[in-house]
PDB file of C-alpha atoms in Angstrom:
ATOM      1  CA  MET A   1     -29.537   4.991 -46.194  1.00 55.00           C
ATOM      2  CA  GLY A   2     -26.100   6.120 -45.269  1.00 62.00           C
ATOM      3  CA  MET A   3     -23.419   4.122 -43.562  1.00 65.00           C
ATOM      4  CA  VAL A   4     -22.508   4.591 -39.949  1.00 71.00           C
ATOM      5  CA  THR A   5     -19.743   7.131 -39.694  1.00 72.00           C
ATOM      6  CA  LYS A   6     -16.466   5.892 -38.341  1.00 70.00           C
ATOM      7  CA  ARG A   7     -14.931   7.648 -35.367  1.00 68.00           C
ATOM      8  CA  LYS A   8     -11.864   9.625 -36.347  1.00 65.00           C
ATOM      9  CA  LYS A   9      -8.733   9.015 -34.344  1.00 64.00           C
ATOM     10  CA  MET A  10      -7.467  12.457 -33.487  1.00 65.00           C
ATOM     11  CA  HIS A  11      -4.370  11.502 -31.518  1.00 63.00           C
ATOM     12  CA  TYR A  12      -2.649   9.121 -33.868  1.00 66.00           C
ATOM     13  CA  GLY A  13       1.035   8.650 -33.078  1.00 69.00           C
ATOM     14  CA  ASP A  14       1.152   9.950 -29.508  1.00 72.00           C
ATOM     15  CA  THR A  15       2.247   6.676 -27.894  1.00 74.00           C
ATOM     16  CA  HIS A  16       5.543   8.238 -26.845  1.00 73.00           C
ATOM     17  CA  LEU A  17       3.558  10.813 -24.859  1.00 74.00           C
ATOM     18  CA  GLN A  18       1.359   8.134 -23.300  1.00 76.00           C
ATOM     19  CA  ARG A  19       4.412   6.233 -22.077  1.00 76.00           C
ATOM     20  CA  ARG A  20       5.812   9.372 -20.477  1.00 75.00           C
ATOM     21  CA  TRP A  21       2.505  10.051 -18.680  1.00 74.00           C
ATOM     22  CA  ARG A  22       2.330   6.446 -17.476  1.00 75.00           C
ATOM     23  CA  VAL A  23       5.855   6.523 -16.015  1.00 75.00           C
ATOM     24  CA  ARG A  24       5.474   9.969 -14.466  1.00 72.00           C
ATOM     25  CA  ASN A  25       2.607   8.849 -12.204  1.00 74.00           C
ATOM     26  CA  ARG A  26       4.273   5.619 -11.119  1.00 80.00           C
ATOM     27  CA  ARG A  27       4.387   5.023  -7.361  1.00 82.00           C
ATOM     28  CA  ARG A  28       6.852   2.917  -5.405  1.00 89.00           C
ATOM     29  CA  ASP A  29       6.207  -0.815  -5.281  1.00 91.00           C
ATOM     30  CA  LEU A  30       5.190  -2.658  -2.122  1.00 91.00           C
ATOM     31  CA  ASP A  31       8.580  -4.307  -1.602  1.00 91.00           C
ATOM     32  CA  GLN A  32      10.342  -0.926  -1.786  1.00 93.00           C
ATOM     33  CA  ILE A  33       7.888   0.570   0.703  1.00 94.00           C
ATOM     34  CA  ASP A  34       8.338  -2.432   3.009  1.00 92.00           C
ATOM     35  CA  ASP A  35      12.092  -1.863   2.937  1.00 93.00           C
ATOM     36  CA  ASP A  36      11.535   1.820   3.792  1.00 93.00           C
ATOM     37  CA  LEU A  37       9.264   0.886   6.691  1.00 91.00           C
ATOM     38  CA  ARG A  38      11.838  -1.451   8.175  1.00 89.00           C
ATOM     39  CA  THR A  39      14.958   0.654   7.687  1.00 91.00           C
ATOM     40  CA  ARG A  40      14.291   4.386   7.432  1.00 90.00           C
ATOM     41  CA  SER A  41      10.721   5.299   8.354  1.00 87.00           C
ATOM     42  CA  GLY A  42      11.750   7.907  10.949  1.00 85.00           C
ATOM     43  CA  GLU A  43      14.087   9.522   8.452  1.00 90.00           C
ATOM     44  CA  LEU A  44      11.316   9.778   5.835  1.00 91.00           C
ATOM     45  CA  ILE A  45       8.840  11.333   8.268  1.00 90.00           C
ATOM     46  CA  ASN A  46      11.386  13.951   9.446  1.00 89.00           C
ATOM     47  CA  GLN A  47      12.908  15.050   6.143  1.00 92.00           C
ATOM     48  CA  ASN A  48      14.894  18.206   5.596  1.00 94.00           C
ATOM     49  CA  VAL A  49      13.129  21.100   3.879  1.00 94.00           C
ATOM     50  CA  ASP A  50      13.147  20.629   0.111  1.00 95.00           C
ATOM     51  CA  LEU A  51      11.637  23.510  -1.854  1.00 94.00           C
ATOM     52  CA  GLU A  52      11.036  21.349  -4.938  1.00 94.00           C
ATOM     53  CA  LYS A  53       8.609  18.918  -3.279  1.00 93.00           C
ATOM     54  CA  PRO A  54       4.987  19.529  -2.216  1.00 92.00           C
ATOM     55  CA  GLY A  55       4.714  20.907   1.312  1.00 92.00           C
ATOM     56  CA  PHE A  56       8.499  21.348   1.283  1.00 94.00           C
ATOM     57  CA  ALA A  57       8.803  17.569   1.979  1.00 93.00           C
ATOM     58  CA  GLN A  58       7.445  17.990   5.519  1.00 93.00           C
ATOM     59  CA  PHE A  59       4.272  15.914   5.066  1.00 94.00           C
ATOM     60  CA  TYR A  60       5.058  12.460   3.670  1.00 94.00           C
ATOM     61  CA  CYS A  61       2.971   9.282   3.864  1.00 94.00           C
ATOM     62  CA  VAL A  62       5.460   6.426   4.196  1.00 94.00           C
ATOM     63  CA  HIS A  63       2.905   3.732   3.320  1.00 94.00           C
ATOM     64  CA  CYS A  64       1.802   5.352   0.058  1.00 94.00           C
ATOM     65  CA  ALA A  65       5.136   7.073  -0.778  1.00 93.00           C
ATOM     66  CA  LYS A  66       3.351  10.358  -1.372  1.00 93.00           C
ATOM     67  CA  TYR A  67       3.962  14.003  -0.392  1.00 94.00           C
ATOM     68  CA  PHE A  68       1.194  16.324   0.805  1.00 94.00           C
ATOM     69  CA  ILE A  69       0.881  20.086   0.898  1.00 95.00           C
ATOM     70  CA  ASP A  70      -0.056  20.390   4.590  1.00 92.00           C
ATOM     71  CA  ASP A  71      -0.987  18.374   7.651  1.00 91.00           C
ATOM     72  CA  THR A  72      -4.754  18.590   7.097  1.00 92.00           C
ATOM     73  CA  ALA A  73      -4.372  17.124   3.600  1.00 94.00           C
ATOM     74  CA  MET A  74      -2.258  14.301   4.991  1.00 93.00           C
ATOM     75  CA  GLN A  75      -4.717  13.573   7.833  1.00 92.00           C
ATOM     76  CA  ALA A  76      -7.560  13.538   5.287  1.00 95.00           C
ATOM     77  CA  HIS A  77      -5.509  11.104   3.181  1.00 95.00           C
ATOM     78  CA  PHE A  78      -5.204   8.753   6.162  1.00 94.00           C
ATOM     79  CA  ARG A  79      -9.004   8.410   6.153  1.00 94.00           C
ATOM     80  CA  THR A  80      -9.287   7.626   2.419  1.00 96.00           C
ATOM     81  CA  LYS A  81      -9.899   4.279   0.812  1.00 96.00           C
ATOM     82  CA  VAL A  82      -6.623   4.511  -1.137  1.00 94.00           C
ATOM     83  CA  HIS A  83      -4.534   4.688   2.050  1.00 95.00           C
ATOM     84  CA  LYS A  84      -6.522   1.937   3.777  1.00 95.00           C
ATOM     85  CA  ARG A  85      -6.136  -0.285   0.723  1.00 95.00           C
ATOM     86  CA  ARG A  86      -2.364   0.271   0.775  1.00 94.00           C
ATOM     87  CA  LEU A  87      -2.226  -0.611   4.489  1.00 94.00           C
ATOM     88  CA  LYS A  88      -4.143  -3.804   3.761  1.00 94.00           C
ATOM     89  CA  ALA A  89      -1.728  -4.690   0.946  1.00 93.00           C
ATOM     90  CA  LEU A  90       1.259  -4.112   3.233  1.00 94.00           C
ATOM     91  CA  GLU A  91      -0.142  -6.497   5.869  1.00 93.00           C
ATOM     92  CA  ILE A  92       1.095  -9.465   3.843  1.00 91.00           C
ATOM     93  CA  GLU A  93       4.837  -9.939   3.589  1.00 89.00           C
ATOM     94  CA  PRO A  94       5.975  -8.742   0.121  1.00 88.00           C
ATOM     95  CA  TYR A  95       7.003 -11.115  -2.648  1.00 85.00           C
ATOM     96  CA  SER A  96      10.733 -11.878  -2.466  1.00 85.00           C
ATOM     97  CA  ILE A  97      13.442 -13.554  -4.518  1.00 87.00           C
ATOM     98  CA  GLU A  98      13.407 -16.531  -2.158  1.00 88.00           C
ATOM     99  CA  GLU A  99       9.690 -16.990  -2.774  1.00 88.00           C
ATOM    100  CA  ALA A 100      10.301 -16.871  -6.531  1.00 89.00           C
ATOM    101  CA  GLU A 101      12.949 -19.586  -6.151  1.00 91.00           C
ATOM    102  CA  ARG A 102      10.508 -21.760  -4.204  1.00 89.00           C
ATOM    103  CA  ALA A 103       7.842 -21.247  -6.873  1.00 87.00           C
ATOM    104  CA  ALA A 104      10.339 -22.424  -9.496  1.00 90.00           C
ATOM    105  CA  GLY A 105      10.796 -25.695  -7.615  1.00 89.00           C
ATOM    106  CA  ARG A 106      13.906 -24.928  -5.591  1.00 89.00           C
ATOM    107  CA  GLY A 107      12.474 -25.354  -2.109  1.00 86.00           C
ATOM    108  CA  SER A 108       9.242 -25.968  -0.279  1.00 87.00           C
ATOM    109  CA  PHE A 109       6.303 -23.606   0.062  1.00 84.00           C
ATOM    110  CA  VAL A 110       6.341 -21.184   2.977  1.00 85.00           C
ATOM    111  CA  LYS A 111       3.159 -19.265   3.662  1.00 85.00           C
ATOM    112  CA  PRO A 112       3.637 -15.448   3.608  1.00 84.00           C
ATOM    113  CA  LYS A 113       3.518 -13.975   7.093  1.00 87.00           C
ATOM    114  CA  LYS A 114       0.688 -11.672   8.184  1.00 90.00           C
ATOM    115  CA  ARG A 115       1.666  -8.448   9.892  1.00 89.00           C
ATOM    116  CA  ALA A 116      -0.137  -5.853  11.952  1.00 89.00           C
ATOM    117  CA  MET A 117      -0.022  -2.538  10.121  1.00 88.00           C
ATOM    118  CA  GLU A 118      -1.211   0.798  11.472  1.00 88.00           C
ATOM    119  CA  THR A 119      -1.106   4.353  10.158  1.00 87.00           C
ATOM    120  CA  GLN A 120       2.069   6.292  10.763  1.00 88.00           C
ATOM    121  CA  PRO A 121       2.326   8.542  13.833  1.00 84.00           C
ATOM    122  CA  SER A 122       2.212  12.327  13.558  1.00 82.00           C
ATOM    123  CA  LYS A 123       5.388  14.423  13.499  1.00 81.00           C
ATOM    124  CA  GLU A 124       5.005  15.342  17.169  1.00 82.00           C
ATOM    125  CA  ASP A 125       4.743  11.667  18.139  1.00 84.00           C
ATOM    126  CA  VAL A 126       7.865  10.847  16.114  1.00 82.00           C
ATOM    127  CA  VAL A 127       9.787  13.620  17.876  1.00 81.00           C
ATOM    128  CA  ALA A 128       8.560  12.159  21.188  1.00 86.00           C
ATOM    129  CA  GLY A 129      10.018   8.773  20.180  1.00 83.00           C
ATOM    130  CA  LYS A 130       7.151   6.815  18.636  1.00 83.00           C
ATOM    131  CA  ARG A 131       8.075   4.765  15.567  1.00 80.00           C
ATOM    132  CA  ILE A 132       6.246   2.780  12.901  1.00 82.00           C
ATOM    133  CA  ARG A 133       6.100  -0.824  14.035  1.00 78.00           C
ATOM    134  CA  VAL A 134       6.042  -3.757  11.650  1.00 78.00           C
ATOM    135  CA  GLU A 135       4.950  -6.700  13.799  1.00 80.00           C
ATOM    136  CA  GLU A 136       4.081 -10.202  12.714  1.00 84.00           C
ATOM    137  CA  VAL A 137       0.681 -11.511  13.772  1.00 84.00           C
ATOM    138  CA  PRO A 138       0.990 -14.933  15.411  1.00 82.00           C
ATOM    139  CA  GLU A 139      -1.002 -17.623  13.633  1.00 76.00           C
ATOM    140  CA  ASP A 140      -2.396 -19.087  16.865  1.00 68.00           C
ATOM    141  CA  THR A 141      -4.784 -16.094  17.098  1.00 56.00           C
ATOM    142  CA  ALA A 142      -6.274 -17.154  13.769  1.00 50.00           C
ATOM    143  CA  ALA A 143      -6.564 -20.723  15.073  1.00 51.00           C
ATOM    144  CA  THR A 144      -8.433 -19.558  18.170  1.00 51.00           C
ATOM    145  CA  GLU A 145     -10.909 -17.601  16.060  1.00 51.00           C
ATOM    146  CA  SER A 146     -11.846 -20.504  13.801  1.00 49.00           C
ATOM    147  CA  PRO A 147     -13.537 -22.720  16.465  1.00 49.00           C
ATOM    148  CA  SER A 148     -15.769 -19.854  17.567  1.00 51.00           C
ATOM    149  CA  THR A 149     -16.812 -19.200  13.978  1.00 56.00           C
ATOM    150  CA  SER A 150     -17.511 -22.901  13.486  1.00 56.00           C
ATOM    151  CA  LYS A 151     -19.781 -22.832  16.564  1.00 58.00           C
ATOM    152  CA  THR A 152     -21.799 -19.979  15.109  1.00 61.00           C
ATOM    153  CA  LYS A 153     -22.054 -21.830  11.802  1.00 58.00           C
ATOM    154  CA  ARG A 154     -23.332 -24.912  13.644  1.00 57.00           C
ATOM    155  CA  LYS A 155     -25.915 -22.826  15.498  1.00 58.00           C
ATOM    156  CA  LYS A 156     -27.108 -21.283  12.230  1.00 57.00           C
ATOM    157  CA  ALA A 157     -27.347 -24.739  10.656  1.00 56.00           C
ATOM    158  CA  GLU A 158     -29.361 -26.038  13.632  1.00 59.00           C
ATOM    159  CA  LYS A 159     -31.769 -23.095  13.358  1.00 58.00           C
ATOM    160  CA  MET A 160     -32.248 -23.742   9.669  1.00 55.00           C
ATOM    161  CA  GLU A 161     -33.019 -27.438  10.263  1.00 58.00           C
ATOM    162  CA  THR A 162     -35.755 -26.756  12.834  1.00 50.00           C
TER     163      THR A 162
END
């Protein structure tokens, strides 16, 4: 009866390489992207030709802060779960210094604002004058939806009782 063999660690001491790989693939944070959306979205969509970047920096997703090789790759990216998840994350106002101060006890709680977020327009639409809009969703629309959902819940409860 032999003992179970222990797995040998082949890559001992490569933590410096792992850190470099981790940092190399880092994307921009949500607050940085939100700042880009508000201030310079048109500038990022219509960038000058840069031979060092993929697609010569002509196909850039502002929401994901990512370059693509051509327009078909970028349009395919707009349909992916990764892009839709990023749009969903950008719907809520990003965490700010003021919110951190309130969490520390220097102020009262303010609920983060919901915003309507949609995929960026194509290059032709931007040339025509269309821009990325960051609009706040009014909370009264959420209030009008809740009574209708409560009615359906009541109907379901009545059906279950009978």
